[in-house]
Short mmCIF file of C-alpha atoms and ligand atoms in Angstrom, two decimals:
data_model
loop_
_atom_site.label_atom_id
_atom_site.label_comp_id
_atom_site.label_asym_id
_atom_site.label_seq_id
_atom_site.Cartn_x
_atom_site.Cartn_y
_atom_site.Cartn_z
CA MET A 1 -8.32 28.17 -10.74
CA SER A 2 -7.30 25.26 -8.63
CA GLY A 3 -6.78 21.92 -10.24
CA ILE A 4 -4.84 19.32 -8.28
CA VAL A 5 -3.04 16.50 -10.07
CA ILE A 6 -2.45 13.14 -8.38
CA VAL A 7 0.32 11.06 -9.97
CA GLY A 8 2.17 7.86 -9.24
CA ALA A 9 5.79 8.65 -8.40
CA GLN A 10 7.13 5.10 -8.87
CA TYR A 11 6.17 2.15 -11.13
CA GLY A 12 2.39 2.31 -10.55
CA ASP A 13 0.23 0.83 -7.77
CA GLU A 14 1.43 3.39 -5.25
CA GLY A 15 -2.06 3.81 -3.76
CA LYS A 16 -3.38 6.58 -6.04
CA GLY A 17 -6.94 5.20 -5.89
CA LYS A 18 -7.05 5.34 -2.09
CA ILE A 19 -5.76 8.92 -2.00
CA VAL A 20 -8.13 10.12 -4.71
CA ASP A 21 -11.02 8.53 -2.80
CA VAL A 22 -9.93 10.22 0.44
CA PHE A 23 -9.52 13.63 -1.22
CA SER A 24 -12.77 13.27 -3.18
CA ASP A 25 -14.66 14.03 -0.02
CA HIS A 26 -13.68 17.65 -0.71
CA ALA A 27 -13.60 17.54 -4.52
CA ASP A 28 -16.38 18.49 -6.92
CA PHE A 29 -14.86 16.68 -9.90
CA VAL A 30 -12.38 13.84 -10.46
CA VAL A 31 -10.97 13.50 -13.97
CA ARG A 32 -9.12 10.50 -15.44
CA PHE A 33 -6.86 11.79 -18.24
CA GLN A 34 -4.81 8.85 -19.55
CA GLY A 35 -4.40 5.09 -19.51
CA GLY A 36 -7.22 2.62 -19.53
CA SER A 37 -8.13 -0.56 -17.74
CA ASN A 38 -4.48 -1.46 -17.32
CA ALA A 39 -5.01 0.62 -14.17
CA GLY A 40 -6.34 -1.05 -11.03
CA HIS A 41 -7.18 1.47 -8.33
CA THR A 42 -8.26 -0.01 -5.02
CA LEU A 43 -10.56 1.77 -2.59
CA VAL A 44 -11.48 0.32 0.78
CA VAL A 45 -14.34 1.79 2.77
CA ASP A 46 -15.40 0.20 6.06
CA GLY A 47 -13.66 -2.99 5.00
CA GLN A 48 -15.44 -3.17 1.64
CA LYS A 49 -13.02 -3.26 -1.29
CA VAL A 50 -13.80 -1.77 -4.71
CA VAL A 51 -11.28 -2.01 -7.54
CA LEU A 52 -11.72 0.55 -10.33
CA HIS A 53 -10.07 0.35 -13.72
CA LEU A 54 -11.68 3.12 -15.78
CA VAL A 55 -14.18 4.92 -13.62
CA PRO A 56 -12.46 7.68 -11.61
CA SER A 57 -11.85 6.98 -7.92
CA GLY A 58 -14.23 9.73 -6.76
CA ILE A 59 -17.25 7.62 -7.67
CA LEU A 60 -18.02 6.43 -4.12
CA HIS A 61 -18.86 10.03 -3.20
CA ARG A 62 -22.40 10.86 -4.26
CA ASP A 63 -21.70 14.57 -4.81
CA THR A 64 -18.47 14.21 -6.75
CA LYS A 65 -18.73 14.12 -10.53
CA CYS A 66 -16.39 11.76 -12.35
CA VAL A 67 -15.06 12.47 -15.81
CA ILE A 68 -13.34 10.20 -18.32
CA GLY A 69 -11.34 12.58 -20.49
CA PRO A 70 -10.16 12.48 -24.13
CA GLY A 71 -6.76 11.00 -23.21
CA VAL A 72 -8.21 7.76 -21.87
CA VAL A 73 -8.38 4.52 -23.89
CA MET A 74 -11.63 2.90 -22.94
CA ASP A 75 -12.40 -0.80 -23.10
CA LEU A 76 -16.11 -1.00 -23.80
CA ASP A 77 -16.57 -4.46 -22.26
CA GLY A 78 -14.64 -3.44 -19.16
CA LEU A 79 -16.49 -0.15 -18.82
CA VAL A 80 -19.92 -1.76 -19.00
CA ALA A 81 -18.91 -4.40 -16.44
CA GLU A 82 -17.51 -1.76 -14.11
CA ILE A 83 -20.62 0.41 -14.31
CA GLN A 84 -22.82 -2.60 -13.60
CA THR A 85 -20.71 -3.65 -10.61
CA LEU A 86 -20.84 -0.14 -9.15
CA GLU A 87 -24.61 0.00 -9.60
CA LYS A 88 -24.99 -3.38 -7.90
CA LEU A 89 -22.95 -2.14 -4.96
CA GLY A 90 -25.29 0.83 -4.62
CA TYR A 91 -22.98 3.46 -6.15
CA LEU A 92 -23.43 5.44 -9.37
CA LYS A 93 -27.08 6.01 -8.59
CA SER A 94 -27.52 8.63 -11.27
CA PRO A 95 -25.84 8.87 -14.70
CA ASP A 96 -24.90 12.51 -14.10
CA GLN A 97 -22.18 11.24 -11.75
CA LEU A 98 -20.13 9.89 -14.67
CA LEU A 99 -19.35 11.91 -17.81
CA ILE A 100 -17.46 10.37 -20.69
CA SER A 101 -15.76 12.45 -23.36
CA GLU A 102 -16.84 11.80 -26.93
CA LEU A 103 -13.14 12.06 -27.79
CA ALA A 104 -12.00 9.14 -25.62
CA THR A 105 -10.49 6.30 -27.65
CA LEU A 106 -12.29 2.95 -27.76
CA ILE A 107 -10.57 -0.34 -27.02
CA LEU A 108 -12.23 -3.19 -28.88
CA PRO A 109 -11.56 -6.95 -28.71
CA TYR A 110 -9.03 -6.85 -31.58
CA HIS A 111 -6.82 -4.52 -29.52
CA ARG A 112 -6.65 -7.08 -26.74
CA ALA A 113 -5.96 -9.85 -29.25
CA LEU A 114 -3.12 -7.84 -30.81
CA ASP A 115 -1.68 -6.97 -27.38
CA ALA A 116 -1.55 -10.68 -26.52
CA ALA A 117 -0.19 -11.68 -29.94
CA ARG A 118 2.59 -9.08 -29.82
CA GLU A 119 3.63 -10.11 -26.32
CA GLU A 120 3.67 -13.77 -27.35
CA SER A 121 5.86 -12.96 -30.35
CA LEU A 122 8.42 -11.21 -28.12
CA SER A 123 9.39 -14.51 -26.40
CA ASP A 124 12.07 -13.59 -23.82
CA GLN A 125 11.81 -9.83 -24.50
CA LYS A 126 8.24 -9.48 -23.24
CA ILE A 127 7.15 -6.18 -21.71
CA GLY A 128 4.71 -7.98 -19.46
CA THR A 129 1.74 -5.83 -20.45
CA THR A 130 -1.59 -6.18 -18.69
CA GLY A 131 -3.07 -7.58 -21.92
CA LYS A 132 -5.79 -4.92 -21.92
CA GLY A 133 -5.07 -3.67 -25.45
CA ILE A 134 -3.56 -0.38 -24.30
CA GLY A 135 -0.59 -0.21 -26.72
CA PRO A 136 -2.59 -1.18 -29.83
CA ALA A 137 -5.33 1.34 -28.95
CA TYR A 138 -2.90 4.26 -28.54
CA GLU A 139 -1.21 3.20 -31.79
CA ASP A 140 -4.56 3.57 -33.56
CA ARG A 141 -5.12 6.96 -32.00
CA ALA A 142 -1.71 8.21 -33.16
CA ALA A 143 -2.32 6.75 -36.62
CA ARG A 144 -5.66 8.59 -36.79
CA ARG A 145 -7.71 5.46 -37.36
CA ALA A 146 -9.12 4.88 -33.86
CA LEU A 147 -12.80 4.70 -33.07
CA ILE A 148 -13.79 7.22 -30.45
CA PHE A 149 -16.64 7.22 -27.93
CA GLY A 150 -18.63 9.73 -30.02
CA ASP A 151 -18.64 7.29 -32.97
CA LEU A 152 -20.97 5.02 -31.01
CA PHE A 153 -23.81 7.47 -31.54
CA HIS A 154 -23.44 7.62 -35.33
CA PRO A 155 -24.26 4.12 -36.61
CA GLU A 156 -23.16 4.77 -40.22
CA THR A 157 -19.78 6.23 -39.23
CA LEU A 158 -19.30 3.43 -36.73
CA LYS A 159 -19.90 0.78 -39.40
CA GLN A 160 -17.68 2.46 -41.98
CA LYS A 161 -14.79 2.99 -39.60
CA LEU A 162 -15.01 -0.49 -38.16
CA GLU A 163 -15.15 -2.07 -41.60
CA LEU A 164 -12.03 -0.23 -42.68
CA ILE A 165 -10.03 -0.88 -39.57
CA LEU A 166 -11.04 -4.51 -39.31
CA GLU A 167 -9.53 -5.23 -42.70
CA GLU A 168 -6.15 -4.16 -41.40
CA LYS A 169 -6.51 -5.80 -37.97
CA ASN A 170 -7.62 -9.12 -39.42
CA ALA A 171 -4.73 -9.12 -41.88
CA LEU A 172 -2.30 -8.49 -39.04
CA LEU A 173 -3.84 -11.06 -36.74
CA LYS A 174 -4.00 -13.75 -39.41
CA GLN A 175 -0.96 -13.17 -41.57
CA VAL A 176 1.58 -11.84 -39.09
CA TYR A 177 0.55 -13.60 -35.90
CA GLY A 178 -1.47 -16.61 -37.13
CA LYS A 179 -4.39 -15.74 -34.87
CA LYS A 180 -8.18 -15.80 -35.07
CA THR A 181 -9.85 -12.95 -36.97
CA PHE A 182 -12.98 -10.93 -36.11
CA LYS A 183 -16.26 -10.67 -38.04
CA LEU A 184 -17.64 -7.20 -38.73
CA ASN A 185 -21.25 -8.09 -37.94
CA ASP A 186 -20.40 -9.80 -34.63
CA LEU A 187 -18.36 -6.81 -33.52
CA LEU A 188 -20.96 -4.30 -34.64
CA GLU A 189 -23.72 -6.16 -32.87
CA ASP A 190 -21.67 -6.37 -29.71
CA VAL A 191 -20.73 -2.69 -29.74
CA GLN A 192 -24.25 -1.54 -30.57
CA SER A 193 -25.69 -3.60 -27.70
CA LYS A 194 -23.70 -1.37 -25.32
CA VAL A 195 -24.79 1.96 -26.76
CA LYS A 196 -28.08 1.97 -24.88
CA LEU A 197 -26.38 1.64 -21.52
CA LEU A 198 -23.62 4.13 -22.26
CA LYS A 199 -25.57 6.92 -23.95
CA ASP A 200 -26.55 8.48 -20.64
CA PHE A 201 -22.89 9.06 -19.77
CA ARG A 202 -22.08 10.81 -23.03
CA CYS A 203 -20.56 14.28 -22.75
CA THR A 204 -19.56 16.02 -25.95
CA ASP A 205 -16.89 18.28 -24.50
CA THR A 206 -15.54 17.34 -21.09
CA SER A 207 -12.78 19.94 -21.42
CA LEU A 208 -15.39 22.71 -21.51
CA LEU A 209 -17.21 21.16 -18.58
CA VAL A 210 -14.03 21.00 -16.48
CA HIS A 211 -12.98 24.50 -17.53
CA LYS A 212 -16.34 25.98 -16.47
CA ALA A 213 -16.22 24.07 -13.20
CA MET A 214 -12.77 25.41 -12.36
CA LYS A 215 -13.69 28.91 -13.42
CA SER A 216 -16.62 28.92 -11.03
CA GLY A 217 -14.37 27.85 -8.15
CA LYS A 218 -15.13 24.13 -8.11
CA LYS A 219 -12.43 21.81 -6.83
CA VAL A 220 -11.08 19.47 -9.44
CA LEU A 221 -8.77 16.48 -8.99
CA PHE A 222 -6.95 14.93 -11.94
CA GLU A 223 -6.33 11.23 -11.28
CA GLY A 224 -3.24 9.76 -12.89
CA ALA A 225 -2.89 6.11 -13.74
CA GLN A 226 0.30 4.01 -13.79
CA GLY A 227 3.44 5.75 -12.53
CA THR A 228 6.20 8.11 -13.59
CA LEU A 229 8.66 5.34 -14.46
CA LEU A 230 6.12 3.79 -16.83
CA ASP A 231 5.81 7.03 -18.84
CA ILE A 232 6.07 6.48 -22.61
CA LEU A 233 8.82 9.11 -23.01
CA HIS A 234 10.54 9.37 -19.63
CA GLY A 235 10.03 5.91 -18.17
CA THR A 236 12.22 2.83 -18.51
CA TYR A 237 11.55 2.52 -22.24
CA PRO A 238 10.55 0.12 -23.76
CA PHE A 239 9.33 -1.35 -20.45
CA VAL A 240 6.64 1.30 -20.12
CA THR A 241 2.98 1.81 -20.88
CA SER A 242 1.83 3.59 -24.04
CA SER A 243 0.68 6.89 -22.56
CA SER A 244 2.26 9.84 -20.86
CA THR A 245 1.77 9.19 -17.15
CA ILE A 246 3.35 12.36 -15.75
CA ALA A 247 1.55 15.46 -14.48
CA GLY A 248 1.77 17.35 -17.78
CA SER A 249 -0.47 14.68 -19.23
CA ALA A 250 -3.32 15.91 -17.01
CA CYS A 251 -3.40 19.00 -19.22
CA THR A 252 -3.16 17.30 -22.60
CA GLY A 253 -5.36 14.36 -21.63
CA SER A 254 -8.18 16.45 -20.27
CA GLY A 255 -7.83 19.63 -22.31
CA ILE A 256 -6.96 22.21 -19.68
CA GLY A 257 -4.08 24.66 -19.60
CA PRO A 258 -1.03 24.22 -17.33
CA THR A 259 -1.88 27.45 -15.50
CA SER A 260 -5.01 25.74 -14.15
CA ILE A 261 -2.91 23.41 -12.00
CA SER A 262 -2.07 24.61 -8.52
CA LYS A 263 -0.59 21.47 -6.94
CA VAL A 264 0.87 18.16 -8.00
CA ILE A 265 0.66 15.42 -5.40
CA GLY A 266 3.07 12.54 -5.90
CA ILE A 267 2.00 9.22 -4.43
CA MET A 268 4.77 6.88 -3.28
CA LYS A 269 4.97 3.70 -1.28
CA ALA A 270 7.34 3.48 1.67
CA TYR A 271 9.13 0.86 -0.43
CA THR A 272 9.06 0.09 -4.18
CA THR A 273 7.12 -2.37 -6.30
CA ARG A 274 6.99 -3.12 -9.98
CA VAL A 275 4.78 -5.50 -11.93
CA GLY A 276 5.82 -6.62 -15.40
CA ALA A 277 9.31 -6.64 -16.91
CA GLY A 278 11.98 -3.93 -16.86
CA PRO A 279 14.86 -2.64 -14.75
CA PHE A 280 14.32 -2.21 -11.02
CA PRO A 281 17.50 -1.22 -9.15
CA THR A 282 16.34 -1.91 -5.58
CA GLU A 283 14.53 -5.19 -6.31
CA MET A 284 15.19 -7.86 -3.68
CA ASN A 285 14.77 -11.48 -4.68
CA ASP A 286 15.30 -12.61 -1.11
CA VAL A 287 13.43 -13.05 2.12
CA ILE A 288 13.01 -9.27 2.54
CA GLY A 289 11.46 -8.90 -0.90
CA ALA A 290 9.21 -11.88 -0.18
CA THR A 291 8.18 -10.41 3.19
CA LEU A 292 7.29 -7.04 1.61
CA GLN A 293 5.26 -8.88 -1.01
CA LYS A 294 3.42 -10.97 1.57
CA THR A 295 2.80 -8.28 4.18
CA GLY A 296 1.94 -5.65 1.57
CA HIS A 297 -0.33 -8.08 -0.36
CA GLU A 298 1.63 -7.10 -3.43
CA PHE A 299 -0.37 -8.74 -6.19
CA GLY A 300 -1.61 -6.76 -9.20
CA SER A 301 -5.09 -5.25 -8.86
CA THR A 302 -5.69 -5.79 -12.59
CA THR A 303 -3.91 -9.04 -13.44
CA GLY A 304 -3.27 -10.66 -10.04
CA ARG A 305 0.43 -11.05 -10.95
CA PRO A 306 2.89 -10.90 -8.04
CA ARG A 307 4.58 -7.50 -7.78
CA ARG A 308 8.36 -7.40 -7.53
CA CYS A 309 9.48 -5.64 -4.32
CA GLY A 310 12.44 -3.64 -3.04
CA TRP A 311 13.44 -0.75 -0.77
CA ILE A 312 12.39 2.82 -1.47
CA ASP A 313 14.48 4.46 -4.19
CA ILE A 314 15.29 8.14 -3.64
CA VAL A 315 17.13 8.48 -6.97
CA ALA A 316 14.03 7.40 -8.89
CA LEU A 317 11.77 9.50 -6.67
CA LYS A 318 13.88 12.64 -7.19
CA TYR A 319 13.48 12.07 -10.92
CA ALA A 320 9.71 11.79 -10.41
CA VAL A 321 9.58 14.96 -8.28
CA ARG A 322 11.37 16.83 -11.07
CA LEU A 323 9.46 15.41 -14.07
CA ASN A 324 6.08 16.00 -12.49
CA GLY A 325 6.84 19.21 -10.61
CA ILE A 326 5.58 17.46 -7.48
CA THR A 327 4.69 20.01 -4.79
CA ASN A 328 3.51 17.61 -2.07
CA LEU A 329 3.90 13.91 -1.38
CA ALA A 330 1.78 11.14 0.09
CA LEU A 331 3.67 8.26 1.71
CA MET A 332 1.71 5.01 1.50
CA LYS A 333 1.91 1.61 3.15
CA LEU A 334 4.14 2.72 6.01
CA ASP A 335 2.45 -0.01 8.10
CA VAL A 336 4.02 -2.68 5.87
CA LEU A 337 7.49 -1.76 7.14
CA SER A 338 6.65 -2.68 10.78
CA GLY A 339 8.69 -5.61 12.02
CA PHE A 340 11.81 -5.15 9.89
CA GLU A 341 14.95 -4.90 12.00
CA ARG A 342 16.35 -2.31 9.61
CA ILE A 343 14.87 -0.46 6.68
CA GLY A 344 16.79 0.36 3.54
CA VAL A 345 16.68 3.61 1.59
CA CYS A 346 18.49 3.78 -1.75
CA THR A 347 20.15 7.20 -1.82
CA HIS A 348 22.46 6.85 -4.84
CA TYR A 349 23.36 4.55 -7.70
CA ARG A 350 26.78 3.26 -8.70
CA LEU A 351 27.12 3.31 -12.48
CA ASN A 352 30.32 2.69 -14.47
CA GLY A 353 32.46 3.19 -11.37
CA GLU A 354 30.83 6.51 -10.41
CA THR A 355 28.34 7.34 -7.66
CA THR A 356 25.40 9.34 -8.91
CA SER A 357 22.09 10.70 -7.68
CA ASP A 358 20.87 11.33 -11.24
CA PHE A 359 18.47 8.78 -12.67
CA PRO A 360 19.91 7.19 -15.83
CA VAL A 361 17.31 7.70 -18.52
CA THR A 362 17.95 4.60 -20.60
CA ALA A 363 16.81 1.15 -19.51
CA ALA A 364 20.20 -0.22 -20.58
CA ASP A 365 22.03 2.01 -18.07
CA LEU A 366 19.43 1.47 -15.38
CA GLU A 367 19.92 -2.31 -15.72
CA LYS A 368 23.59 -1.79 -14.87
CA VAL A 369 23.27 0.35 -11.75
CA GLU A 370 23.98 -0.90 -8.25
CA PRO A 371 21.91 0.76 -5.54
CA VAL A 372 23.71 2.43 -2.62
CA ILE A 373 21.58 1.66 0.41
CA GLU A 374 21.52 3.51 3.71
CA TYR A 375 19.89 1.61 6.60
CA PHE A 376 17.64 2.94 9.33
CA PRO A 377 16.59 1.13 12.51
CA GLY A 378 13.10 -0.32 12.16
CA TRP A 379 10.16 -0.50 14.57
CA LYS A 380 7.96 -3.31 15.82
CA GLU A 381 4.71 -1.48 16.56
CA ASP A 382 1.61 -2.10 14.46
CA LEU A 383 0.73 1.22 12.78
CA THR A 384 -2.62 0.25 11.32
CA LYS A 385 -4.66 1.45 14.30
CA LEU A 386 -2.95 4.82 14.75
CA ASN A 387 -5.07 7.95 14.56
CA SER A 388 -2.43 10.56 14.90
CA LEU A 389 1.01 11.36 13.58
CA LYS A 390 2.31 12.00 17.06
CA ASP A 391 1.72 8.33 17.95
CA LEU A 392 4.15 7.12 15.29
CA PRO A 393 7.24 5.37 16.70
CA ARG A 394 10.30 7.60 16.68
CA ASN A 395 12.10 5.38 14.16
CA ALA A 396 9.15 5.70 11.77
CA THR A 397 9.25 9.49 12.12
CA ASN A 398 12.99 9.48 11.46
CA PHE A 399 12.44 7.44 8.30
CA ILE A 400 9.68 9.80 7.08
CA ASP A 401 11.79 12.89 7.82
CA PHE A 402 14.78 11.46 6.00
CA VAL A 403 12.71 10.67 2.88
CA GLY A 404 11.01 14.10 2.91
CA ASN A 405 14.36 15.89 3.33
CA GLN A 406 16.03 13.89 0.59
CA LEU A 407 13.21 14.76 -1.79
CA ALA A 408 13.07 18.36 -0.56
CA THR A 409 9.29 18.12 -0.73
CA PRO A 410 6.73 18.11 2.09
CA ILE A 411 5.06 14.80 2.87
CA ASP A 412 1.47 15.87 3.45
CA VAL A 413 -0.24 12.52 3.91
CA ILE A 414 0.82 9.27 5.55
CA SER A 415 -1.15 6.12 4.99
CA VAL A 416 -1.08 3.20 7.41
CA GLY A 417 -3.61 0.80 5.92
CA PRO A 418 -5.83 0.28 2.88
CA ASP A 419 -8.99 1.70 4.44
CA ARG A 420 -10.09 5.29 3.85
CA GLU A 421 -9.89 5.82 7.61
CA GLN A 422 -6.31 4.57 7.93
CA THR A 423 -4.92 7.89 6.80
CA LEU A 424 -2.86 10.19 8.98
CA TRP A 425 -3.36 13.75 7.90
CA VAL A 426 -0.51 16.15 7.87
CA LYS A 427 -2.10 18.97 5.91
CA PRO A 428 -5.52 19.46 4.34
CA LEU A 429 -5.42 19.23 0.55
CA PHE A 430 -7.45 22.21 -0.49
CA SER A 431 -5.84 24.71 1.88
CA ALA A 432 -4.11 27.70 0.33
P1 LIG B 501 -3.06 2.36 -7.37
O1 LIG B 501 -3.01 1.65 -8.67
O2 LIG B 501 -1.98 3.37 -7.25
O3 LIG B 501 -4.40 2.93 -7.04
O4 LIG B 501 -2.74 1.26 -6.25
P2 LIG B 501 -3.37 -0.22 -6.18
O5 LIG B 501 -4.76 -0.13 -5.71
O6 LIG B 501 -3.10 -0.97 -7.43
O7 LIG B 501 -2.42 -0.88 -5.10
C1 LIG B 501 -2.29 -0.37 -3.82
C2 LIG B 501 -2.68 -1.48 -2.83
O8 LIG B 501 -2.28 -1.12 -1.53
C3 LIG B 501 -4.17 -1.71 -2.75
O9 LIG B 501 -4.41 -3.06 -2.45
C4 LIG B 501 -4.60 -0.82 -1.59
O10 LIG B 501 -5.79 -1.26 -0.97
C5 LIG B 501 -3.42 -0.98 -0.68
N1 LIG B 501 -3.10 0.16 0.17
C6 LIG B 501 -3.19 1.49 -0.10
N2 LIG B 501 -2.68 2.21 0.93
C7 LIG B 501 -2.26 1.34 1.85
C8 LIG B 501 -1.60 1.47 3.09
O11 LIG B 501 -1.28 2.54 3.58
N3 LIG B 501 -1.30 0.30 3.76
C9 LIG B 501 -1.62 -0.92 3.27
N4 LIG B 501 -1.28 -1.99 3.99
N5 LIG B 501 -2.23 -1.08 2.09
C10 LIG B 501 -2.53 0.03 1.39
P1 LIG B 502 -2.07 1.61 -11.90
O1 LIG B 502 -2.86 2.78 -12.42
C1 LIG B 502 1.37 -1.01 -12.33
C2 LIG B 502 2.62 -1.96 -16.43
C3 LIG B 502 2.46 -3.39 -16.92
C4 LIG B 502 3.62 -3.48 -17.89
C5 LIG B 502 3.64 -2.09 -18.53
C6 LIG B 502 2.91 -2.00 -19.86
O2 LIG B 502 -2.90 0.58 -11.23
O3 LIG B 502 -0.92 2.07 -11.09
P2 LIG B 502 0.32 -1.98 -20.53
O4 LIG B 502 -0.76 -2.97 -20.29
O5 LIG B 502 0.05 -0.63 -19.96
O6 LIG B 502 0.74 -1.91 -21.96
O7 LIG B 502 1.60 -2.58 -19.74
O8 LIG B 502 3.01 -1.23 -17.59
N1 LIG B 502 1.39 -1.32 -15.91
C7 LIG B 502 1.15 -1.10 -14.61
N2 LIG B 502 1.88 -1.42 -13.51
N3 LIG B 502 0.23 -0.31 -12.21
C8 LIG B 502 -0.48 0.06 -13.29
O9 LIG B 502 -1.54 0.89 -13.23
C9 LIG B 502 -0.05 -0.37 -14.57
N4 LIG B 502 -0.52 -0.23 -15.83
C10 LIG B 502 0.39 -0.80 -16.64
O10 LIG B 502 2.57 -4.30 -15.85
O11 LIG B 502 4.82 -3.63 -17.17
MG1 LIG B 503 -2.95 -0.30 -9.41
#
C-alpha cells in the first residue's frame, strides 16, 4: 500500500498547499489529518489564487477525493464559508469530492472566544495563536467533552452535549476572563442551520474508506498542516500549536497503520519564516530579513500577520528529517533568493560555549543559541520563468546541492514561484 505523507519541515507555511495541489494530479485521495483553520494553504493556478484552511489541497482536481479525517478540528463557520467559496469558483461540483469524518472535532464560537481570552490574559507571554480556537477545541477532545461532526445528525445528543458544555464555557468566559457568554438556543439554531449544507459530505468512517482505497491500489496523499517545529510534543513548546504535526500524526489522525506509508515528503523553504511568538535562531531583524519578507510576500495566509524571516536552518531541518522520517524533500521559494549577494545557511548552533548540530529541544535553550552561518555566493537571474533544472544558475545549484548533502536526503522538487506550473521536477512522486 502506498500512502505518501506531506509535512512541513520548518515553522509552517513552507508551501505544503502548492505541493499537494501539484501532486494531486496523480493522487486519488488527499487526506487532512490534523490541525484546523489555523492552516492557510495557498494554491495558484493560472494566476488565480485559492487559499484553503480546512478543505484538502487536492480539491481543484475534479477526480481527486478529499477527506477530512478524525484528527482535524473543524470550524463549522469556516468550513461552510470555504465550501461556498469553492463552489462559487466552480470547484467542488459534486459532494462526493469531499468526505468528512463523523469523528472530526467541531470548533464552535466559544472556542474562538476562549482562544482570544487566553491570549489576552497572557500579556507579554502570548503564543500568538491564529485565534481560530484550535487549542480550546483540542483541549475538549482530550477531556472527552468535545462535540464531533457526527453529533450534528443527532439533534437530541447535540442539544444535550451543547447544554452541558456551555455551562462550563460560559462560567469560564464570564468568571475567569470577564467576557461575553453564549446562549444555548442561539448556538443551536446556528449549528442546525448548517446541517443541511454539510450532510452531503458526511462519511461515517473515513479510515475504512482510505484503507479500502489503499488496498485497491489507489494513490493517497496525507496533507500535513503547520510544521514540525510547531508540533505539540517536539516543537518549541509552549510556542507550538495544539496538535501533533509530524508524519506519525498522519497515521493517528486518519486511522491508518504506519506500514501503509511508503514515503514522507518534507516541504521546506529556501530560507526560514515563522509567524507568531517563539524562538527562531536564524531570524534577521535587518534589511535582509525585510527583503526576504517583501520579495517572498511573507504575510500569513490565515491572519495576514507579517512572517518573521531568516536564513535556512540546517540544524532545525535535520531535526525535522529525523522526527518525520523524511525520505524526500521539496525546496520551495528558491526564486526569492535571487538578487542577494550572498546567501546564508545555518549549519550549527553555538550553545553554552559549545558548537552543536543537535537541535536543543527546549525553547529556553533554543532562545540562547547563536547560529553559525556559512555563506554562499548568490545569483542575480530571475528563476520564475525557468522550465528546467539545467537552466538554474550554477550558484543556485551549488546551494541546492549543499542543502541536500547536509540533510542527507534527496531534494526531489524545486519550486520557483507560487503557480502550479512554476515547479521544476526532479523525480516523479509516485515512481517506485
Ligand atoms: P502552506 O501553509 O505550507 O501551504 O504555505 P502558505 O500557502 O501559507 O505559504 C506559502 C506562500 O508561498 C504562498 O503564498 C504560496 O503561494 C507561495 N509560494 C509557494 N511556493 C512558492 C515558490 O516557489 N515561490 C514563491 N515566490 N512563492 C511560493
Ligand atoms: P500552515 O498549515 C504557520 C502558529 C501560530 C502560533 C502557533 C499556535 O498554513 O502551515 P494556533 O492557532 O495553532 O493555536 O497557533 O502556531 N501556526 C502557524 N504558523 N503556519 C500555520 O499553518 C500555522 N498554524 C498555526 O502562528 O504561533
Ligand atoms: Mg500556511
